[in-house]
Tab-separated table of C-alpha atoms in Angstrom:
chain	number	residue	atom	x	y	z
A	1	MET	CA	0.000	0.000	0.000
A	2	LYS	CA	1.048	3.575	-0.591
A	3	LEU	CA	1.304	6.230	2.094
A	4	ALA	CA	-1.136	9.114	1.705
A	5	LYS	CA	1.814	11.549	1.582
A	6	SER	CA	5.241	11.444	-0.014
A	7	ILE	CA	8.187	10.823	2.292
A	8	GLU	CA	9.305	14.418	1.671
A	9	GLU	CA	5.917	15.735	2.784
A	10	ILE	CA	5.933	13.465	5.806
A	11	ARG	CA	9.383	14.582	6.906
A	12	SER	CA	8.348	18.218	6.566
A	13	ASP	CA	5.613	17.494	9.102
A	14	PHE	CA	8.318	16.692	11.697
A	15	PRO	CA	10.406	19.855	12.258
A	16	ILE	CA	13.012	18.122	14.433
A	17	LEU	CA	14.107	15.905	11.545
A	18	SER	CA	15.855	18.893	9.972
A	19	THR	CA	18.059	19.256	13.069
A	20	LYS	CA	21.845	18.998	12.854
A	21	ALA	CA	23.667	16.766	15.351
A	22	HIS	CA	27.379	17.549	15.742
A	23	GLY	CA	27.161	19.405	12.439
A	24	LYS	CA	25.719	16.376	10.634
A	25	PRO	CA	22.137	15.815	9.499
A	26	LEU	CA	20.266	14.095	12.309
A	27	ILE	CA	19.444	10.446	11.621
A	28	TYR	CA	16.976	9.592	14.345
A	29	LEU	CA	16.783	5.838	14.930
A	30	ASP	CA	15.700	5.802	18.564
A	31	ASN	CA	11.965	5.698	17.921
A	32	GLY	CA	11.516	2.809	20.342
A	33	ALA	CA	12.480	5.188	23.160
A	34	THR	CA	10.249	8.004	21.943
A	35	THR	CA	8.884	9.130	18.605
A	36	GLN	CA	9.076	12.620	17.156
A	37	LYS	CA	5.984	14.801	16.944
A	38	PRO	CA	4.317	16.081	13.775
A	39	LEU	CA	3.203	19.674	13.400
A	40	GLN	CA	-0.377	18.479	13.619
A	41	VAL	CA	0.259	17.517	17.260
A	42	ILE	CA	2.482	20.493	18.104
A	43	ASN	CA	0.024	22.999	16.647
A	44	MET	CA	-2.950	21.333	18.304
A	45	MET	CA	-1.402	21.594	21.755
A	46	GLU	CA	-0.301	25.191	21.224
A	47	GLU	CA	-3.809	26.070	20.060
A	48	LEU	CA	-5.300	24.465	23.168
A	49	TYR	CA	-3.186	26.584	25.488
A	50	ARG	CA	-4.031	29.682	23.466
A	51	THR	CA	-7.782	29.205	23.137
A	52	ALA	CA	-9.165	26.386	25.303
A	53	ASN	CA	-7.251	26.211	28.575
A	54	ALA	CA	-9.582	25.308	31.440
A	55	ASN	CA	-10.156	22.423	33.823
A	56	VAL	CA	-12.021	19.423	32.444
A	57	HIS	CA	-15.402	18.420	33.941
A	58	ARG	CA	-15.233	21.165	36.567
A	59	GLY	CA	-17.168	24.148	35.319
A	60	VAL	CA	-20.321	25.333	33.606
A	61	HIS	CA	-18.533	28.121	31.777
A	62	TYR	CA	-17.664	28.207	28.099
A	63	LEU	CA	-13.990	27.224	28.264
A	64	SER	CA	-14.570	24.303	30.610
A	65	ASP	CA	-17.398	22.994	28.430
A	66	LEU	CA	-15.258	23.417	25.328
A	67	VAL	CA	-12.220	21.558	26.609
A	68	SER	CA	-14.351	18.887	28.279
A	69	ASP	CA	-16.022	18.148	24.956
A	70	ARG	CA	-12.652	17.946	23.204
A	71	TYR	CA	-11.267	15.699	25.948
A	72	GLU	CA	-14.163	13.279	25.557
A	73	ALA	CA	-13.824	13.465	21.768
A	74	ALA	CA	-10.181	12.412	22.236
A	75	ARG	CA	-11.387	9.421	24.248
A	76	GLU	CA	-13.628	8.469	21.331
A	77	THR	CA	-10.699	8.788	18.913
A	78	VAL	CA	-8.676	6.357	21.034
A	79	ARG	CA	-11.641	3.993	21.292
A	80	ALA	CA	-12.043	3.902	17.524
A	81	PHE	CA	-8.299	3.551	16.920
A	82	ILE	CA	-8.080	0.331	18.950
A	83	ASN	CA	-11.678	-0.759	18.273
A	84	ALA	CA	-12.814	-0.894	21.881
A	85	ARG	CA	-16.515	-1.470	22.421
A	86	SER	CA	-17.179	1.623	24.514
A	87	ARG	CA	-15.598	4.912	25.521
A	88	GLU	CA	-16.018	3.940	29.168
A	89	GLU	CA	-13.330	1.303	28.585
A	90	ILE	CA	-10.726	3.995	27.750
A	91	ILE	CA	-8.909	5.432	30.769
A	92	PHE	CA	-6.305	8.155	30.383
A	93	THR	CA	-3.159	7.718	32.487
A	94	ALA	CA	0.361	9.151	32.575
A	95	GLY	CA	1.726	6.388	30.304
A	96	THR	CA	2.256	2.666	29.889
A	97	THR	CA	4.090	2.321	33.199
A	98	ALA	CA	1.303	4.109	35.056
A	99	SER	CA	-1.298	1.918	33.340
A	100	ILE	CA	0.444	-1.324	34.297
A	101	ASN	CA	0.918	-0.141	37.868
A	102	ALA	CA	-2.773	0.766	38.032
A	103	VAL	CA	-3.820	-2.723	36.985
A	104	ALA	CA	-1.232	-4.418	39.204
A	105	PHE	CA	-2.514	-2.501	42.224
A	106	SER	CA	-6.248	-2.570	41.582
A	107	PHE	CA	-6.433	-6.091	40.182
A	108	GLY	CA	-4.020	-7.326	42.800
A	109	GLU	CA	-6.028	-5.860	45.657
A	110	ARG	CA	-9.196	-7.467	44.365
A	111	PHE	CA	-8.082	-10.839	43.031
A	112	VAL	CA	-4.564	-11.857	44.169
A	113	GLY	CA	-3.795	-13.631	47.423
A	114	GLU	CA	-1.041	-15.617	49.108
A	115	GLY	CA	0.248	-18.480	46.960
A	116	ASP	CA	-1.376	-17.180	43.769
A	117	GLU	CA	0.630	-16.882	40.567
A	118	ILE	CA	1.206	-14.209	37.929
A	119	VAL	CA	2.631	-15.143	34.523
A	120	ILE	CA	4.822	-12.811	32.462
A	121	SER	CA	7.368	-13.465	29.720
A	122	GLY	CA	11.144	-13.418	29.818
A	123	MET	CA	11.306	-10.582	27.285
A	124	GLU	CA	9.395	-7.968	29.295
A	125	HIS	CA	10.394	-4.353	29.809
A	126	HIS	CA	11.035	-3.530	33.473
A	127	ALA	CA	7.673	-1.704	33.491
A	128	ASN	CA	5.945	-5.061	33.032
A	129	ILE	CA	8.121	-6.850	35.589
A	130	VAL	CA	8.580	-4.603	38.612
A	131	PRO	CA	4.901	-3.759	39.306
A	132	TRP	CA	4.087	-7.486	39.371
A	133	GLN	CA	7.077	-8.193	41.615
A	134	MET	CA	5.837	-5.506	43.992
A	135	LEU	CA	2.389	-7.097	43.966
A	136	CYS	CA	3.905	-10.529	44.657
A	137	GLU	CA	5.844	-9.108	47.597
A	138	ARG	CA	2.698	-7.486	49.026
A	139	LYS	CA	0.491	-10.519	48.573
A	140	LYS	CA	3.079	-13.306	48.934
A	141	ALA	CA	2.277	-14.446	45.410
A	142	LYS	CA	4.648	-15.998	42.849
A	143	LEU	CA	5.929	-14.732	39.506
A	144	LYS	CA	6.171	-17.294	36.689
A	145	ILE	CA	8.221	-16.638	33.551
A	146	ILE	CA	7.540	-17.778	29.966
A	147	PRO	CA	10.903	-18.642	28.353
A	148	PHE	CA	11.889	-17.756	24.795
A	149	SER	CA	14.255	-19.123	22.172
A	150	ASP	CA	17.568	-17.751	20.911
A	151	GLU	CA	15.632	-16.321	17.961
A	152	GLY	CA	13.358	-14.433	20.321
A	153	VAL	CA	10.229	-16.578	20.029
A	154	LEU	CA	8.124	-17.341	23.096
A	155	ASP	CA	7.837	-21.004	24.065
A	156	LEU	CA	4.064	-21.456	23.908
A	157	GLU	CA	4.208	-25.036	25.135
A	158	ALA	CA	6.030	-23.872	28.258
A	159	TYR	CA	3.445	-21.107	28.585
A	160	ARG	CA	0.583	-23.587	28.537
A	161	ASN	CA	2.301	-25.636	31.223
A	162	LEU	CA	2.728	-22.580	33.443
A	163	LEU	CA	-1.005	-21.893	33.628
A	164	SER	CA	-2.609	-23.407	36.704
A	165	GLU	CA	-5.564	-23.038	39.013
A	166	ARG	CA	-3.467	-20.520	40.980
A	167	THR	CA	-2.741	-18.286	37.963
A	168	ARG	CA	-4.571	-15.003	38.448
A	169	ILE	CA	-3.387	-12.929	35.469
A	170	VAL	CA	-1.061	-13.121	32.454
A	171	ALA	CA	0.844	-9.939	31.500
A	172	VAL	CA	2.819	-10.048	28.281
A	173	THR	CA	4.307	-7.597	25.823
A	174	HIS	CA	2.749	-7.294	22.391
A	175	VAL	CA	6.156	-6.503	20.894
A	176	SER	CA	9.573	-6.900	22.508
A	177	ASN	CA	11.239	-3.510	22.846
A	178	VAL	CA	14.647	-5.172	22.371
A	179	LEU	CA	14.069	-7.991	19.902
A	180	GLY	CA	11.203	-6.553	17.891
A	181	THR	CA	9.349	-9.869	18.149
A	182	ILE	CA	5.609	-9.639	17.537
A	183	ASN	CA	4.222	-12.077	20.070
A	184	PRO	CA	1.168	-14.213	19.213
A	185	VAL	CA	-0.939	-12.346	21.726
A	186	LYS	CA	-4.277	-13.494	20.331
A	187	GLU	CA	-3.229	-17.101	20.897
A	188	ILE	CA	-1.850	-16.242	24.334
A	189	VAL	CA	-5.151	-14.601	25.283
A	190	ALA	CA	-7.241	-17.489	23.989
A	191	GLU	CA	-5.207	-20.049	25.939
A	192	ALA	CA	-5.488	-18.033	29.156
A	193	HIS	CA	-9.221	-17.574	28.679
A	194	ARG	CA	-9.669	-21.324	28.361
A	195	HIS	CA	-8.563	-21.381	32.003
A	196	GLY	CA	-10.621	-18.328	32.979
A	197	ILE	CA	-7.503	-16.171	33.345
A	198	PRO	CA	-7.476	-12.491	32.252
A	199	VAL	CA	-4.640	-11.070	30.153
A	200	LEU	CA	-2.913	-7.676	30.090
A	201	ILE	CA	-1.033	-6.759	26.926
A	202	ASP	CA	1.752	-4.175	27.088
A	203	GLY	CA	1.269	-2.381	23.777
A	204	ALA	CA	3.962	0.282	24.214
A	205	GLN	CA	5.941	-1.095	21.262
A	206	GLY	CA	2.983	-2.443	19.286
A	207	ILE	CA	0.487	0.378	18.919
A	208	GLN	CA	2.636	2.457	16.561
A	209	HIS	CA	3.515	-0.298	14.101
A	210	GLY	CA	0.195	-1.569	12.833
A	211	LEU	CA	-3.413	-2.324	13.462
A	212	VAL	CA	-4.454	-3.047	17.044
A	213	ASP	CA	-7.972	-4.376	17.529
A	214	VAL	CA	-8.648	-5.106	21.185
A	215	THR	CA	-12.037	-6.606	20.408
A	216	ASP	CA	-10.480	-9.097	18.015
A	217	LEU	CA	-7.625	-9.846	20.433
A	218	ASP	CA	-10.202	-10.268	23.205
A	219	CYS	CA	-7.600	-9.073	25.731
A	220	ASP	CA	-8.805	-7.879	29.107
A	221	PHE	CA	-6.369	-4.963	29.333
A	222	TYR	CA	-4.260	-3.183	26.693
A	223	VAL	CA	-1.908	-0.351	27.645
A	224	PHE	CA	0.232	2.119	25.716
A	225	SER	CA	1.881	5.559	25.826
A	226	GLY	CA	1.239	8.631	23.710
A	227	HIS	CA	4.893	9.508	23.212
A	228	LYS	CA	5.595	6.151	21.550
A	229	VAL	CA	2.932	6.791	18.919
A	230	TYR	CA	3.924	10.315	17.772
A	231	GLY	CA	1.896	11.991	20.520
A	232	PRO	CA	2.795	14.041	23.610
A	233	ASN	CA	4.716	12.930	26.676
A	234	GLY	CA	2.897	12.310	29.938
A	235	ILE	CA	-0.230	10.722	28.486
A	236	GLY	CA	-1.109	7.059	28.249
A	237	VAL	CA	-4.062	4.755	27.810
A	238	LEU	CA	-5.418	1.906	29.859
A	239	TYR	CA	-8.026	-0.072	27.976
A	240	GLY	CA	-9.967	-2.533	30.091
A	241	LYS	CA	-13.115	-4.554	29.581
A	242	ALA	CA	-15.916	-2.698	31.321
A	243	ASP	CA	-17.150	-5.676	33.336
A	244	LEU	CA	-13.694	-6.230	34.789
A	245	LEU	CA	-12.979	-2.545	35.406
A	246	ASN	CA	-16.243	-2.262	37.323
A	247	GLU	CA	-15.006	-4.950	39.720
A	248	LEU	CA	-11.718	-3.192	40.473
A	249	PRO	CA	-11.163	-0.589	43.187
A	250	PRO	CA	-9.624	2.760	42.196
A	251	TYR	CA	-5.862	2.985	42.568
A	252	GLN	CA	-5.877	6.729	43.295
A	253	GLY	CA	-8.271	8.950	45.201
A	254	GLY	CA	-9.136	12.591	44.624
A	255	GLY	CA	-11.363	14.917	42.720
A	256	ASP	CA	-13.546	13.868	39.776
A	257	MET	CA	-13.392	10.137	40.560
A	258	VAL	CA	-16.047	10.383	43.248
A	259	ALA	CA	-19.840	10.494	43.189
A	260	ASN	CA	-20.292	11.470	46.834
A	261	VAL	CA	-17.935	12.121	49.750
A	262	THR	CA	-18.664	12.222	53.461
A	263	PHE	CA	-16.342	11.649	56.409
A	264	GLU	CA	-17.970	8.265	56.851
A	265	LYS	CA	-17.961	6.957	53.296
A	266	THR	CA	-17.056	7.777	49.704
A	267	THR	CA	-18.840	6.402	46.668
A	268	TYR	CA	-16.997	6.362	43.372
A	269	SER	CA	-17.944	7.705	39.990
A	270	VAL	CA	-18.824	5.570	36.981
A	271	LEU	CA	-16.369	4.406	34.348
A	272	PRO	CA	-14.024	5.730	33.128
A	273	PHE	CA	-13.915	8.592	35.624
A	274	LYS	CA	-13.505	6.322	38.640
A	275	PHE	CA	-9.897	5.761	37.508
A	276	GLU	CA	-9.088	9.373	36.567
A	277	ALA	CA	-8.430	11.139	39.865
A	278	GLY	CA	-7.395	14.773	39.921
A	279	THR	CA	-6.866	17.236	37.109
A	280	THR	CA	-6.379	15.266	33.928
A	281	ASN	CA	-3.734	15.834	31.287
A	282	PHE	CA	-6.317	17.091	28.820
A	283	THR	CA	-3.761	18.660	26.488
A	284	GLY	CA	-1.925	15.341	26.346
A	285	ALA	CA	-5.120	13.418	25.615
A	286	ILE	CA	-6.189	15.790	22.851
A	287	GLY	CA	-2.651	15.827	21.448
A	288	LEU	CA	-2.646	12.021	21.449
A	289	ALA	CA	-5.894	12.033	19.485
A	290	ALA	CA	-4.260	14.348	16.932
A	291	ALA	CA	-1.350	11.895	16.593
A	292	LEU	CA	-3.700	8.948	16.062
A	293	ASP	CA	-5.643	10.947	13.470
A	294	TYR	CA	-2.360	11.699	11.709
A	295	LEU	CA	-1.448	8.012	11.530
A	296	SER	CA	-4.909	7.102	10.303
A	297	THR	CA	-4.675	9.747	7.581
A	298	LEU	CA	-1.351	8.336	6.360
A	299	GLY	CA	-2.772	4.803	6.304
A	300	ARG	CA	-1.805	2.478	9.107
A	301	GLU	CA	-1.209	-0.540	6.902
A	302	ALA	CA	0.954	1.580	4.596
A	303	VAL	CA	2.968	2.782	7.626
A	304	ALA	CA	3.608	-0.822	8.666
A	305	GLU	CA	4.607	-1.854	5.135
A	306	ARG	CA	7.092	0.991	4.813
A	307	GLU	CA	8.667	0.169	8.158
A	308	GLN	CA	8.999	-3.494	7.161
A	309	ALA	CA	10.808	-2.490	3.963
A	310	LEU	CA	13.236	-0.319	5.931
A	311	LEU	CA	13.778	-3.131	8.446
A	312	ALA	CA	14.636	-5.528	5.607
A	313	THR	CA	17.244	-3.082	4.299
A	314	ALA	CA	18.767	-2.661	7.755
A	315	THR	CA	18.797	-6.395	8.442
A	316	ALA	CA	20.453	-7.227	5.135
A	317	GLY	CA	23.084	-4.530	5.539
A	318	LEU	CA	23.982	-5.228	9.149
A	319	SER	CA	23.985	-9.006	8.631
A	320	ALA	CA	26.702	-8.594	6.024
A	321	ILE	CA	29.122	-7.028	8.536
A	322	GLU	CA	31.640	-9.610	9.710
A	323	GLY	CA	31.476	-10.374	13.428
A	324	LEU	CA	28.187	-8.555	13.986
A	325	ARG	CA	25.403	-10.401	15.810
A	326	ILE	CA	21.741	-9.487	15.555
A	327	TYR	CA	19.583	-10.204	18.605
A	328	GLY	CA	16.033	-11.109	17.665
A	329	THR	CA	15.503	-13.020	14.430
A	330	ALA	CA	11.890	-14.099	14.879
A	331	PRO	CA	9.919	-14.452	11.639
A	332	HIS	CA	7.412	-11.789	12.738
A	333	LYS	CA	9.023	-8.529	13.846
A	334	VAL	CA	8.447	-4.804	13.867
A	335	SER	CA	11.092	-2.377	12.652
A	336	VAL	CA	13.444	-2.819	15.610
A	337	ILE	CA	16.909	-4.308	15.189
A	338	SER	CA	19.318	-4.885	18.079
A	339	PHE	CA	22.915	-5.907	17.548
A	340	LEU	CA	26.491	-5.985	18.771
A	341	PRO	CA	29.350	-5.290	16.357
A	342	GLY	CA	31.964	-7.814	17.460
A	343	VAL	CA	33.760	-7.175	20.734
A	344	ILE	CA	33.166	-3.420	20.698
A	345	HIS	CA	31.345	-2.156	23.759
A	346	GLN	CA	27.895	-0.833	22.904
A	347	TYR	CA	28.513	2.546	24.534
A	348	ASP	CA	31.715	3.128	22.543
A	349	ALA	CA	29.940	2.245	19.326
A	350	GLY	CA	26.938	4.388	20.254
A	351	MET	CA	29.080	7.447	20.955
A	352	ILE	CA	30.922	7.100	17.654
A	353	LEU	CA	27.644	6.758	15.767
A	354	ASP	CA	26.371	9.847	17.590
A	355	LYS	CA	29.296	11.867	16.235
A	356	MET	CA	28.115	10.796	12.782
A	357	GLY	CA	24.686	12.242	13.556
A	358	ILE	CA	23.108	8.805	14.090
A	359	ALA	CA	20.920	8.451	17.180
A	360	VAL	CA	20.535	4.870	18.429
A	361	ARG	CA	19.878	3.367	21.860
A	362	THR	CA	22.648	1.644	23.801
A	363	GLY	CA	22.491	-0.355	27.019
A	364	THR	CA	19.964	-2.777	28.478
A	365	HIS	CA	16.880	-0.953	27.141
A	366	CYS	CA	15.171	-1.481	30.536
A	367	ALA	CA	15.253	-5.235	29.937
A	368	GLN	CA	18.061	-6.571	32.118
A	369	PRO	CA	16.647	-10.120	32.456
A	370	LEU	CA	16.519	-10.392	28.675
A	371	MET	CA	20.139	-9.317	28.396
A	372	GLU	CA	21.112	-11.894	31.025
A	373	ARG	CA	19.304	-14.528	28.954
A	374	PHE	CA	21.742	-13.777	26.120
A	375	GLY	CA	24.749	-13.423	28.427
A	376	ILE	CA	25.451	-9.799	27.490
A	377	SER	CA	25.532	-6.522	29.402
A	378	GLY	CA	23.580	-4.677	26.711
A	379	ASN	CA	23.499	-3.987	23.000
A	380	ILE	CA	22.708	-1.371	20.355
A	381	ARG	CA	19.158	-0.859	19.157
A	382	ALA	CA	18.058	0.904	15.995
A	383	SER	CA	14.307	1.450	16.013
A	384	ILE	CA	12.923	2.634	12.709
A	385	ALA	CA	9.891	4.803	11.975
A	386	PHE	CA	8.011	5.444	8.754
A	387	TYR	CA	9.638	8.889	8.448
A	388	ASN	CA	13.102	7.366	8.191
A	389	THR	CA	14.575	6.972	4.724
A	390	GLU	CA	16.482	4.321	2.823
A	391	ALA	CA	19.454	6.707	2.742
A	392	GLU	CA	19.403	6.933	6.549
A	393	ILE	CA	19.399	3.150	6.882
A	394	GLU	CA	22.306	2.916	4.472
A	395	ALA	CA	24.132	5.552	6.546
A	396	LEU	CA	23.572	3.449	9.657
A	397	VAL	CA	25.062	0.387	7.970
A	398	ARG	CA	28.074	2.390	6.744
A	399	GLY	CA	28.522	3.876	10.210
A	400	VAL	CA	28.456	0.509	11.963
A	401	ARG	CA	30.854	-0.916	9.388
A	402	LYS	CA	33.225	1.985	10.016
A	403	VAL	CA	33.017	1.409	13.775
A	404	THR	CA	33.942	-2.264	13.369
A	405	GLU	CA	36.866	-1.329	11.135
A	406	MET	CA	38.120	1.193	13.703
A	407	PHE	CA	38.286	-1.531	16.351
A	408	ALA	CA	39.510	-4.337	14.091
């Protein structure tokens, strides 16, 4: 499929891409850490502060009504983007980490007890490990880990064997932030549901790369961040099935999440407001909606196809470099490629690439257990977006080749 705009038009939508880094044209390949923002998002947020700045759901005056309507319209945009059944299933949070912590606390308080088990995978980001560890410590529960192969493929047979009558929830990443593996989350959900077990999917690295349909996946929770999908920082989404959300206690207390307050008792508001305590990040939510609209306008399938083509170029080029190892060779991947060029330390290589104007991620990528699985202290990750070009990928390959030659 063809993108709705030319690559030149797309790049002009992202002002930061014309930046110079150390006097060289910026080649931004750290999109897995955060994506750049199009003018459509930047201008929307500026316009909000200029013309519609008021508190949401807290006034009868014009500005409050205006921004409240736009905030709820943003919720509808998110609902449609992931094909949730109802707007009440869309909760705005501070990001993926906040969303996972919210579920770990609320679900844990309601459903997890001593001796119960929580299943996650061995390729999780720390944000989908630590909150569950904290819950296990509080409740004296146990954390069970799904192993994965050297190629970066989850062992589904081992997963099936981990599920038991004590399993209370499965929490797994849609896409590995290190390996790029697209996990078979629909199959994972279906298997868990056969045992009556709910599933949370960490979509931080999945939402931006293709179509996400939570109704088709039938997942119980799906979480993601705005800044990973070309939207603002400080905004995230927690999707949850309404029936399950209604059973969970709020994880924060404050204004707007209450129906009635006395010194004796507080009753909570209806969904989704019961989980949105305090003044909301309405500019973030509306900016996120603008980002999702931008992606939809370009064509989400076309975005995914372009990224796959760029990934193929990067994989072919890097694979041809002697001594270089790629981590994550699963047959189904997004446009993320992690590697180590021989014996060169990842930080040395990353700093040299930076001087060439090439921005990549170095280190453990907040996935230390995954790195331990491979017996390494970290690696280099290039994460590619649709606004990157073939010339930039070729520059990356040349840069890595030069680094390996310098240390030969």
